[in-house]
Coordinates of C-alpha atoms in Angstrom, one line a residue:
Chain A
X1 CA 121.1 54.1 115.8
X2 CA 119.9 57.5 116.6
X3 CA 119.9 58.3 112.9
X4 CA 117.5 55.5 111.9
X5 CA 114.7 57.3 113.8
X6 CA 114.7 59.9 111.0
X7 CA 114.8 57.9 107.8
X8 CA 116.0 59.4 104.6
X9 CA 113.4 60.8 102.1
X10 CA 111.9 58.0 100.0
X11 CA 113.1 55.3 102.2
X12 CA 110.2 53.1 103.4
X13 CA 112.1 50.2 104.9
X14 CA 113.2 52.1 108.0
X15 CA 110.0 54.2 108.6
X16 CA 106.4 53.2 108.4
X17 CA 104.8 52.7 105.0
X18 CA 102.2 55.3 104.0
X19 CA 100.2 52.8 102.1
X20 CA 96.9 51.8 103.5
X21 CA 97.0 48.5 105.3
X22 CA 93.7 47.1 106.3
X23 CA 95.3 44.8 108.8
X24 CA 96.4 47.6 111.1
X25 CA 94.5 47.6 114.4
X26 CA 93.4 51.2 113.9
X27 CA 92.0 50.4 110.5
X28 CA 90.2 47.3 111.9
X29 CA 88.7 49.5 114.6
X30 CA 87.7 52.0 112.0
X31 CA 85.7 49.4 110.1
X32 CA 84.3 48.0 113.3
X33 CA 83.0 51.4 114.4
X34 CA 81.5 52.1 111.0
X35 CA 79.6 48.9 111.0
X36 CA 78.5 49.6 114.6
X37 CA 77.1 53.0 113.6
X38 CA 75.3 51.5 110.6
X39 CA 73.9 48.9 112.9
X40 CA 72.6 51.6 115.3
X41 CA 71.1 53.5 112.4
X42 CA 69.2 50.5 111.3
X43 CA 67.9 49.8 114.8
X44 CA 66.8 53.4 115.0
X45 CA 64.7 53.1 111.9
X46 CA 63.2 49.7 112.6
X47 CA 60.5 50.9 115.0
X48 CA 59.2 53.4 112.5
X49 CA 59.0 50.8 109.8
X50 CA 57.3 48.2 112.1
X51 CA 54.9 50.7 113.5
X52 CA 53.9 52.1 110.1
X53 CA 53.6 48.6 108.7
X54 CA 51.3 47.4 111.5
X55 CA 49.2 50.5 111.5
X56 CA 48.9 50.6 107.7
X57 CA 48.1 46.9 107.3
X58 CA 46.0 46.3 110.4
X59 CA 44.3 49.7 110.4
X60 CA 44.1 50.2 106.6
X61 CA 42.3 46.9 106.0
X62 CA 39.5 48.1 108.2
X63 CA 38.9 51.4 106.5
X64 CA 35.5 51.8 104.9
X65 CA 33.0 54.6 104.3
X66 CA 30.9 53.2 107.2
X67 CA 33.8 53.1 109.5
X68 CA 34.6 56.8 108.8
X69 CA 31.0 58.0 109.4
X70 CA 29.4 55.7 112.1
X71 CA 29.4 56.0 115.8
X72 CA 31.4 53.5 117.9
X73 CA 29.5 50.5 119.1
X74 CA 28.7 49.9 122.8
X75 CA 31.4 47.8 124.5
X76 CA 31.4 44.2 123.4
X77 CA 29.4 44.7 120.3
X78 CA 30.7 44.6 116.7
X79 CA 30.5 47.1 113.8
X80 CA 30.3 50.8 114.1
X81 CA 32.9 53.4 113.3
X82 CA 34.9 56.4 114.5
X83 CA 33.0 59.2 112.8
X84 CA 32.4 61.2 116.0
X85 CA 36.1 60.9 117.0
X86 CA 37.3 62.2 113.6
X87 CA 34.9 65.2 113.9
X88 CA 35.9 65.7 117.5
X89 CA 39.6 65.7 116.7
X90 CA 39.0 68.4 114.0
X91 CA 36.9 70.5 116.4
X92 CA 39.4 70.3 119.3
X93 CA 42.4 71.0 117.1
X94 CA 40.6 73.9 115.5
X95 CA 39.9 75.4 118.9
X96 CA 43.5 75.0 119.9
X97 CA 44.7 76.6 116.6
X98 CA 42.3 79.5 117.0
X99 CA 43.8 80.3 120.4
X100 CA 47.4 79.4 119.9
X101 CA 48.1 80.8 116.5
X102 CA 47.2 84.5 117.1
X103 CA 48.8 84.4 120.6
X104 CA 51.9 82.6 119.3
X105 CA 52.4 84.7 116.2
X106 CA 51.9 87.9 118.3
X107 CA 54.5 86.7 120.8
X108 CA 56.9 85.8 118.1
X109 CA 56.5 89.2 116.5
X110 CA 57.3 90.8 119.8
X111 CA 60.5 88.7 120.1
X112 CA 61.7 89.2 116.6
X113 CA 60.6 92.7 115.7
X114 CA 60.4 94.8 118.9
X115 CA 62.9 93.4 121.3
X116 CA 66.1 91.6 120.2
X117 CA 67.6 91.8 123.7
X118 CA 66.6 93.1 127.1
X119 CA 65.4 91.2 130.1
X120 CA 61.8 90.9 129.1
X121 CA 62.6 89.3 125.8
X122 CA 65.1 87.0 127.4
X123 CA 62.4 86.0 130.0
X124 CA 59.9 85.3 127.2
X125 CA 62.4 83.2 125.3
X126 CA 63.4 81.3 128.5
X127 CA 59.7 80.9 129.4
X128 CA 58.9 79.6 125.9
X129 CA 61.7 76.9 126.2
X130 CA 60.5 76.0 129.7
X131 CA 56.9 75.8 128.5
X132 CA 58.0 73.5 125.7
X133 CA 59.5 71.2 128.2
X134 CA 56.4 71.0 130.5
X135 CA 55.0 67.5 130.2
X136 CA 51.7 67.4 128.2
X137 CA 49.9 65.7 131.1
X138 CA 50.7 68.7 133.3
X139 CA 49.0 71.0 130.8
X140 CA 46.0 68.7 131.3
X141 CA 46.2 69.0 135.0
X142 CA 46.5 72.8 134.7
X143 CA 43.4 73.1 132.5
X144 CA 41.6 70.7 134.7
X145 CA 42.2 73.0 137.7
X146 CA 41.6 76.2 135.7
X147 CA 38.6 75.3 133.6
X148 CA 37.1 71.9 134.4
X149 CA 37.0 72.0 138.2
X150 CA 35.9 75.6 138.3
X151 CA 33.2 75.1 135.7
X152 CA 33.6 78.5 134.2
X153 CA 31.9 77.6 130.9
X154 CA 28.2 77.7 131.8
X155 CA 28.7 75.3 134.7
X156 CA 30.0 72.6 132.4
X157 CA 32.9 70.6 133.6
X158 CA 34.5 68.4 130.9
X159 CA 34.2 70.1 127.5
X160 CA 35.7 70.3 124.0
X161 CA 36.6 73.9 124.9
X162 CA 38.7 72.8 127.8
X163 CA 40.4 70.2 125.7
X164 CA 41.1 72.7 123.0
X165 CA 42.6 75.2 125.4
X166 CA 44.8 72.5 126.9
X167 CA 46.1 71.7 123.4
X168 CA 46.7 75.3 122.7
X169 CA 49.0 75.5 125.7
X170 CA 51.0 72.8 124.1
X171 CA 51.1 74.5 120.7
X172 CA 52.0 77.9 122.0
X173 CA 55.7 77.5 122.4
X174 CA 56.0 75.8 119.0
X175 CA 54.2 78.7 117.3
X176 CA 56.2 81.4 119.1
X177 CA 59.5 79.8 118.3
X178 CA 58.8 79.2 114.6
X179 CA 57.5 82.8 114.2
X180 CA 60.5 84.2 116.0
X181 CA 63.0 82.1 113.9
X182 CA 61.1 82.8 110.7
X183 CA 61.0 86.6 111.2
X184 CA 64.7 86.6 112.0
X185 CA 65.4 85.1 108.6
X186 CA 63.8 88.1 106.9
X187 CA 66.6 90.4 105.6
X188 CA 67.0 93.6 107.6
X189 CA 67.1 95.6 104.3
X190 CA 63.4 94.8 103.6
X191 CA 62.5 96.5 106.9
X192 CA 64.8 99.5 106.2
X193 CA 63.3 99.8 102.8
X194 CA 59.8 99.9 104.1
X195 CA 60.6 102.4 106.9
X196 CA 62.6 104.4 104.3
X197 CA 59.7 105.1 102.1
X198 CA 57.6 106.2 105.1
X199 CA 55.8 103.1 106.2
X200 CA 54.9 102.9 109.8
X201 CA 56.1 100.0 112.0
X202 CA 52.7 98.3 111.9
X203 CA 52.5 98.5 108.1
X204 CA 56.1 97.3 107.8
X205 CA 55.4 94.2 109.9
X206 CA 52.0 93.3 108.5
X207 CA 52.7 94.1 104.8
X208 CA 56.4 93.3 104.5
X209 CA 58.0 91.1 107.1
X210 CA 55.1 88.8 107.9
X211 CA 54.3 88.0 104.2
X212 CA 58.1 87.5 103.6
X213 CA 58.2 85.0 106.5
X214 CA 54.9 83.4 105.7
X215 CA 56.2 80.0 104.4
X216 CA 58.4 79.1 107.4
X217 CA 55.7 80.3 109.8
X218 CA 53.0 78.2 108.1
X219 CA 55.3 75.2 108.0
X220 CA 55.9 75.4 111.8
X221 CA 52.2 76.0 112.5
X222 CA 51.2 72.9 110.4
X223 CA 53.7 70.8 112.3
X224 CA 52.4 72.2 115.6
X225 CA 48.8 71.4 114.6
X226 CA 49.8 67.9 113.6
X227 CA 51.5 67.4 116.9
X228 CA 48.4 68.7 118.8
X229 CA 46.1 66.4 116.8
X230 CA 48.0 63.4 118.1
X231 CA 48.2 64.5 121.7
X232 CA 46.2 62.4 124.2
X233 CA 47.3 63.0 127.7
X234 CA 45.9 66.6 128.1
X235 CA 42.5 65.4 126.6
X236 CA 41.8 62.5 128.9
X237 CA 40.4 64.6 131.7
X238 CA 39.6 67.8 129.9
X239 CA 37.7 66.9 126.8
X240 CA 37.0 63.4 128.2
X241 CA 35.2 61.1 125.7
X242 CA 31.8 60.7 124.3
X243 CA 30.3 57.8 122.4
X244 CA 27.9 60.1 120.6
X245 CA 28.1 62.9 118.1
X246 CA 29.5 66.2 119.4
X247 CA 26.8 68.3 121.2
X248 CA 28.5 71.7 120.9
X249 CA 31.9 72.8 122.2
X250 CA 30.8 73.0 125.8
X251 CA 30.2 69.3 126.2
X252 CA 32.5 66.3 126.4
X253 CA 33.7 65.3 123.0
X254 CA 35.3 62.2 121.4
X255 CA 38.7 62.4 119.9
X256 CA 40.7 59.8 117.9
X257 CA 43.6 59.8 120.3
X258 CA 41.4 59.2 123.4
X259 CA 39.4 56.6 121.4
X260 CA 42.6 54.7 120.7
X261 CA 43.6 54.9 124.4
X262 CA 40.2 53.8 125.7
X263 CA 39.6 51.1 123.1
X264 CA 43.2 49.7 123.1
X265 CA 42.9 48.7 126.8
X266 CA 39.4 47.2 126.5
X267 CA 39.2 43.4 126.3
X268 CA 37.0 43.4 123.2
X269 CA 38.3 42.6 119.8
X270 CA 35.9 44.9 118.0
X271 CA 37.1 47.9 120.1
X272 CA 40.7 46.9 119.5
X273 CA 40.1 46.8 115.8
X274 CA 38.6 50.3 116.0
X275 CA 41.7 51.5 117.8
X276 CA 43.8 50.3 114.9
X277 CA 41.5 51.9 112.4
X278 CA 41.6 55.2 114.3
X279 CA 45.5 54.9 114.5
X280 CA 45.5 54.5 110.7
X281 CA 43.5 57.7 110.1
X282 CA 45.5 59.7 112.7
X283 CA 48.9 58.5 111.4
X284 CA 48.0 59.2 107.8
X285 CA 46.8 62.7 108.7
X286 CA 49.8 63.5 110.8
X287 CA 52.4 62.0 108.5
X288 CA 50.6 63.7 105.6
X289 CA 50.8 67.0 107.3
X290 CA 54.5 66.5 108.1
X291 CA 55.5 65.5 104.6
X292 CA 53.4 68.4 103.3
X293 CA 55.2 70.9 105.6
X294 CA 58.5 69.4 104.6
X295 CA 57.7 69.9 101.0
X296 CA 56.5 73.5 101.5
X297 CA 59.6 74.1 103.6
X298 CA 61.8 73.3 100.6
X299 CA 60.7 76.5 98.9
X300 CA 61.9 78.6 101.9
X301 CA 65.6 78.3 101.4
X302 CA 65.4 78.5 97.6
Chain B
X1 CA 64.3 129.9 96.0
X2 CA 66.8 127.0 96.1
X3 CA 66.1 126.4 99.8
X4 CA 62.4 126.1 99.3
X5 CA 62.9 123.6 96.4
X6 CA 65.0 121.4 98.6
X7 CA 62.3 121.3 101.4
X8 CA 59.7 120.4 98.7
X9 CA 61.8 117.5 97.6
X10 CA 62.6 116.1 101.0
X11 CA 59.7 117.1 103.2
X12 CA 59.3 114.7 106.1
X13 CA 55.9 113.0 106.0
X14 CA 53.8 114.1 109.0
X15 CA 52.6 111.0 110.8
X16 CA 48.9 111.2 111.5
X17 CA 47.9 110.6 115.1
X18 CA 45.9 107.5 114.2
X19 CA 48.9 105.9 112.6
X20 CA 50.9 106.5 115.8
X21 CA 48.0 105.0 117.8
X22 CA 47.9 101.9 115.6
X23 CA 51.7 101.5 115.9
X24 CA 51.6 101.9 119.6
X25 CA 48.6 99.6 120.0
X26 CA 50.2 96.9 117.9
X27 CA 53.4 97.0 120.0
X28 CA 51.4 96.9 123.2
X29 CA 49.3 94.0 121.8
X30 CA 52.4 92.0 120.9
X31 CA 53.9 92.6 124.4
X32 CA 50.7 91.4 126.0
X33 CA 50.6 88.3 123.8
X34 CA 54.3 87.6 124.6
X35 CA 53.8 88.0 128.3
X36 CA 51.0 85.3 128.1
X37 CA 53.8 82.7 128.1
X38 CA 54.9 83.9 131.5
X39 CA 51.3 84.0 132.7
X40 CA 50.6 80.5 131.5
X41 CA 53.7 79.2 133.3
X42 CA 52.8 81.0 136.5
X43 CA 49.2 79.7 136.1
X44 CA 50.4 76.1 135.8
X45 CA 52.6 76.5 138.9
X46 CA 49.9 78.2 140.9
X47 CA 47.2 75.7 139.9
X48 CA 49.3 72.7 140.7
X49 CA 50.5 74.2 144.0
X50 CA 47.1 75.3 145.2
X51 CA 45.5 72.0 144.2
X52 CA 48.1 70.1 146.2
X53 CA 48.0 72.2 149.3
X54 CA 45.9 69.8 151.3
X55 CA 48.1 66.8 150.5
X56 CA 51.2 68.7 151.2
X57 CA 50.0 69.8 154.6
X58 CA 49.1 66.3 155.5
X59 CA 52.0 64.2 154.1
X60 CA 54.8 66.7 153.8
X61 CA 58.0 65.2 152.4
X62 CA 57.0 61.7 153.5
X63 CA 54.9 61.6 150.3
X64 CA 58.1 61.1 148.4
X65 CA 59.3 58.1 150.3
X66 CA 56.3 56.0 151.2
X67 CA 54.8 53.7 148.7
X68 CA 51.3 52.9 149.7
X69 CA 48.6 54.4 147.4
X70 CA 45.3 53.6 148.9
X71 CA 42.3 55.7 147.8
X72 CA 40.0 53.8 150.1
X73 CA 42.0 54.5 153.2
X74 CA 43.0 58.0 151.9
X75 CA 46.7 57.4 152.5
X76 CA 49.0 58.3 149.6
X77 CA 52.7 58.0 148.9
X78 CA 54.2 58.4 145.5
X79 CA 57.4 56.5 145.9
X80 CA 56.4 53.7 143.5
X81 CA 55.6 56.3 140.8
X82 CA 58.7 58.4 141.5
X83 CA 60.9 55.2 141.3
X84 CA 59.1 54.2 138.1
X85 CA 59.6 57.7 136.5
X86 CA 63.2 57.9 137.3
X87 CA 64.2 54.3 136.6
X88 CA 62.3 54.1 133.3
X89 CA 63.6 57.4 132.0
X90 CA 67.2 56.8 133.1
X91 CA 67.4 53.3 131.7
X92 CA 65.7 54.5 128.4
X93 CA 68.4 57.2 128.2
X94 CA 71.2 54.6 128.8
X95 CA 69.9 52.6 125.8
X96 CA 68.9 55.5 123.6
X97 CA 72.1 57.6 123.9
X98 CA 74.5 55.2 122.1
X99 CA 71.8 54.4 119.5
X100 CA 71.0 58.0 118.9
X101 CA 74.5 59.4 118.8
X102 CA 75.6 56.4 116.6
X103 CA 72.8 57.1 114.2
X104 CA 73.6 60.8 114.2
X105 CA 77.3 60.1 113.3
X106 CA 76.2 57.6 110.6
X107 CA 74.0 60.2 108.9
X108 CA 76.5 63.1 109.2
X109 CA 79.5 61.0 107.9
X110 CA 79.8 60.2 104.2
X111 CA 79.9 56.4 104.6
X112 CA 76.9 56.0 102.3
X113 CA 75.4 58.1 99.5
X114 CA 73.8 61.4 100.6
X115 CA 70.4 60.5 99.4
X116 CA 70.3 57.4 101.6
X117 CA 71.5 59.4 104.6
X118 CA 68.8 62.1 104.0
X119 CA 66.1 59.4 103.8
X120 CA 67.4 57.9 107.0
X121 CA 67.4 61.3 108.7
X122 CA 63.8 62.0 107.6
X123 CA 62.7 58.6 108.8
X124 CA 64.1 59.2 112.2
X125 CA 62.4 62.6 112.4
X126 CA 59.1 61.1 111.2
X127 CA 59.4 58.6 114.1
X128 CA 59.0 61.7 116.4
X129 CA 55.7 62.6 114.7
X130 CA 54.0 59.3 115.4
X131 CA 51.5 60.0 118.2
X132 CA 52.5 58.4 121.5
X133 CA 49.1 56.7 121.8
X134 CA 49.7 54.9 118.5
X135 CA 53.1 53.7 119.8
X136 CA 51.3 52.5 122.9
X137 CA 48.8 50.5 120.9
X138 CA 51.7 49.0 118.9
X139 CA 53.5 48.2 122.2
X140 CA 50.5 46.4 123.7
X141 CA 49.7 44.2 120.7
X142 CA 53.0 43.7 118.9
X143 CA 56.1 44.7 120.8
X144 CA 55.3 43.2 124.2
X145 CA 54.3 39.7 123.0
X146 CA 57.4 39.7 120.8
X147 CA 59.9 40.6 123.5
X148 CA 58.4 38.5 126.3
X149 CA 60.5 35.4 125.5
X150 CA 63.6 37.5 125.7
X151 CA 62.5 38.9 129.1
X152 CA 61.8 35.3 130.2
X153 CA 65.4 34.3 129.5
X154 CA 66.5 37.4 131.4
X155 CA 64.5 36.2 134.4
X156 CA 65.8 32.6 134.2
X157 CA 69.4 33.6 134.1
X158 CA 69.4 36.8 136.2
X159 CA 66.4 36.1 138.4
X160 CA 68.6 36.2 141.5
X161 CA 69.0 40.0 141.0
X162 CA 66.2 42.0 142.5
X163 CA 65.7 43.8 139.2
X164 CA 64.7 40.6 137.3
X165 CA 63.1 38.8 140.2
X166 CA 59.6 38.4 138.8
X167 CA 58.2 36.4 136.0
X168 CA 57.3 38.7 133.1
X169 CA 53.5 38.4 132.6
X170 CA 52.8 41.1 130.1
X171 CA 52.8 44.8 130.8
X172 CA 55.7 46.0 132.9
X173 CA 58.6 48.4 133.3
X174 CA 60.9 46.7 130.8
X175 CA 58.5 47.2 127.8
X176 CA 57.8 50.7 128.9
X177 CA 61.5 51.4 128.9
X178 CA 61.8 50.1 125.3
X179 CA 58.9 52.2 124.1
X180 CA 60.5 55.2 125.8
X181 CA 63.7 54.5 123.9
X182 CA 61.7 54.7 120.6
X183 CA 60.2 58.0 121.7
X184 CA 63.4 59.8 122.7
X185 CA 65.6 58.4 120.0
X186 CA 64.6 61.0 117.4
X187 CA 65.3 63.9 119.8
X188 CA 68.8 62.7 120.6
X189 CA 69.5 61.9 117.0
X190 CA 68.3 65.3 115.7
X191 CA 70.2 67.3 118.3
X192 CA 73.4 65.3 118.0
X193 CA 73.3 65.6 114.3
X194 CA 72.9 69.4 114.5
X195 CA 75.8 69.7 117.0
X196 CA 78.0 67.5 114.9
X197 CA 77.3 69.5 111.7
X198 CA 78.2 72.7 113.5
X199 CA 81.7 71.5 114.3
X200 CA 84.0 73.5 111.9
X201 CA 85.4 71.3 109.1
X202 CA 88.9 72.7 109.8
X203 CA 89.0 70.7 113.1
X204 CA 88.4 67.4 111.2
X205 CA 90.9 68.4 108.4
X206 CA 93.5 69.1 111.1
X207 CA 92.9 65.7 112.6
X208 CA 93.3 64.0 109.3
X209 CA 96.4 66.1 108.6
X210 CA 98.2 64.6 111.6
X211 CA 97.3 61.2 110.2
X212 CA 94.3 59.9 112.2
X213 CA 91.6 57.6 110.9
X214 CA 88.0 58.6 110.4
X215 CA 87.0 57.2 113.8
X216 CA 90.0 58.6 115.4
X217 CA 88.8 62.0 114.3
X218 CA 85.2 61.3 115.3
X219 CA 85.9 60.0 118.8
X220 CA 88.7 62.3 119.7
X221 CA 87.9 65.5 117.9
X222 CA 84.3 65.7 116.6
X223 CA 82.5 64.3 119.6
X224 CA 84.4 66.3 122.2
X225 CA 83.8 69.4 120.2
X226 CA 80.0 68.7 119.9
X227 CA 79.6 67.4 123.5
X228 CA 77.8 70.4 124.8
X229 CA 75.1 70.3 122.2
X230 CA 74.7 66.5 122.6
X231 CA 74.5 66.7 126.4
X232 CA 71.9 69.4 126.1
X233 CA 69.9 67.2 123.7
X234 CA 70.3 64.2 126.1
X235 CA 68.9 66.3 129.0
X236 CA 66.0 67.4 126.8
X237 CA 65.3 63.8 126.0
X238 CA 65.4 63.0 129.7
X239 CA 62.8 65.6 130.4
X240 CA 60.7 64.3 127.6
X241 CA 61.0 60.7 128.9
X242 CA 60.0 61.7 132.4
X243 CA 56.9 63.4 131.3
X244 CA 55.9 61.0 128.5
X245 CA 52.5 59.7 129.3
X246 CA 50.4 57.7 126.9
X247 CA 52.7 55.0 125.6
X248 CA 54.0 54.4 129.0
X249 CA 50.5 54.3 130.6
X250 CA 49.4 51.7 128.1
X251 CA 52.3 49.3 128.6
X252 CA 53.6 49.7 132.1
X253 CA 50.8 47.9 133.9
X254 CA 49.8 50.7 136.3
X255 CA 50.5 48.9 139.5
X256 CA 50.6 50.8 142.8
X257 CA 52.5 48.0 144.5
X258 CA 56.2 48.7 144.8
X259 CA 58.6 46.2 143.2
X260 CA 62.3 46.6 142.5
X261 CA 61.8 44.3 139.5
X262 CA 61.9 45.7 136.0
X263 CA 59.9 42.8 134.7
X264 CA 57.0 43.6 137.1
X265 CA 54.2 46.1 136.4
X266 CA 55.0 49.5 137.7
X267 CA 53.9 53.1 137.5
X268 CA 55.2 56.5 136.6
X269 CA 53.9 59.8 137.9
X270 CA 52.4 60.7 134.5
X271 CA 50.8 57.3 134.0
X272 CA 49.3 57.6 137.5
X273 CA 47.9 61.0 136.6
X274 CA 46.5 59.7 133.3
X275 CA 44.8 56.8 135.0
X276 CA 43.4 58.2 138.1
X277 CA 42.7 61.9 137.5
X278 CA 39.5 61.5 135.5
X279 CA 37.9 59.4 138.3
X280 CA 39.5 60.9 141.4
X281 CA 37.6 63.1 143.8
X282 CA 38.2 64.8 147.1
X283 CA 41.5 64.2 148.7
X284 CA 42.8 61.9 146.0
X285 CA 42.8 64.9 143.5
X286 CA 45.0 66.8 146.0
X287 CA 47.4 63.8 146.3
X288 CA 47.5 63.6 142.5
X289 CA 48.2 67.3 142.2
X290 CA 51.0 66.9 144.6
X291 CA 52.4 64.1 142.4
X292 CA 52.0 66.4 139.4
X293 CA 53.9 69.1 141.3
X294 CA 56.8 66.6 141.9
X295 CA 56.8 65.7 138.2
X296 CA 56.8 69.3 137.2
X297 CA 59.7 70.1 139.5
X298 CA 61.7 67.2 138.1
X299 CA 61.1 68.1 134.5
X300 CA 61.7 71.8 135.2
X301 CA 65.0 71.0 136.8
X302 CA 66.1 68.8 133.9
X303 CA 65.0 71.3 131.3
X304 CA 66.6 74.4 132.9
X305 CA 69.8 72.3 133.4
X306 CA 69.7 71.4 129.7
X307 CA 69.4 75.1 128.7
X308 CA 72.1 76.0 131.1
X309 CA 74.5 73.3 129.7
X310 CA 73.8 74.4 126.1
X311 CA 74.5 78.0 126.9
X312 CA 77.4 77.6 129.3
X313 CA 79.3 74.9 127.3
X314 CA 78.2 76.0 123.9
X315 CA 80.7 75.6 121.0
X316 CA 84.0 77.3 121.7
X317 CA 84.8 77.1 118.0
X318 CA 82.0 79.0 116.3

């Protein structure tokens, strides 16, 4: 009997068959788990499809030249558009980019070029990760306390400037991280080559490494800008909202995201419709930027 | 003669002083810009702390456990919001983790053609790009009316549990949890996928070699090997869920009255801030800053823990 535990070569009657048998419990479990994973993947994709469908159909049907250029109507009235909010989103995002891109790229250059280790670089990396995890509404509270309540801009409280700065705080970690990662991808030989023919550190970085890393940096920055353009929480009490055309950067300003928030919770159908229209414009802009960045990013690895 | 020729050939370039100055200046500038991150973090902490000083002095730690929020009487307690923040984010995580990890496995395994998997991956990532306020709009007008019958059924059959004790009348914690699931799903999926892809193929081949099935290898080899990365991603998602503001604010109902029920309107710290900060003045601002400080501590803790997990338990196989 002890011998039967080690069957002779070629014998299948004593040992187990090596042929696949679908009826084995383990093979049944295998198919079950595969189906379950497929089911989960479908569930994960459904929200995107549904949200896109609703935004494109409900919002897209409202889009007209008038909608893109008019001011929003007073509460309860029909008609009007979201022109000031589109302009406001551009203004606020532009301010955020003007602050966050130079600071972020500079910080990234420090991390990648000057200090690969050491406590300060580690602290900056850690801080960047922590800052990326700070909830966006806390950035709003910070800028409220720093800019809005202290009225440092000509005694103005709520302003486009404050909103832009709040968004720049959100963009900063993204820009630093992408710059750091992109510069690390540049081959060390390029730097040695530049230094070898007598270029200074400054020239090496600005003429050789930064241009070599331009595409991934630009990709990351575009994604950061797209993210900032869709942010709402930090703008609610920094840029506030305005039903009129922007009156300079030191006054409250309308943005699409705050318009969606304000108009979605109003009990008027005209306002709700404008919220859908603004969602359409915002989603098309952001998804467009994402797909564009993805397309540009394909050239990086080639 | 020969010696002078060699120095002609390889003479070191003399660096002009202004070049050194530019080099030095650029380095200093980049250090200053990098240290801004630390300054901003410190600034956030100081602003929130100094803003909440009054409320801290008056309420102390009782702020965390009392649930009346009364701007007229100037008494504030954040328990309702803290309960809402923790319950919504934990429950969202409980639903999103199996979904996200399952999706990640599905798009790293070769069950279906590569092209389809890539498209699925891109779609999940694009979900992360949809602004939270748009998801909130969708939740108000499409999702909440759609799921309400289901919540009604929950109430009818499980109404004896305190968590389902109220009739769902629209906005509430349950729809907020579902929209949070949608928002954190892409994070969990992306990070789980990265961790799974980093597991060396030899491990899987060895598992197949001893005769296991695909799912035997996934459940007992791949997932344990990738668990640190996945846990880190889950913690990051938890931090995101706790701080998530707009979609939650629009669908949770913003009620300051405490209720155990998930079907009743509730509040989270971030939705409370979003709703009240713009109109608050005087002492209420201080109480809100205190709540913001609590939220910051919570998310900070979760995020630092996430980084620690990733670093401490990072792949032993790479």
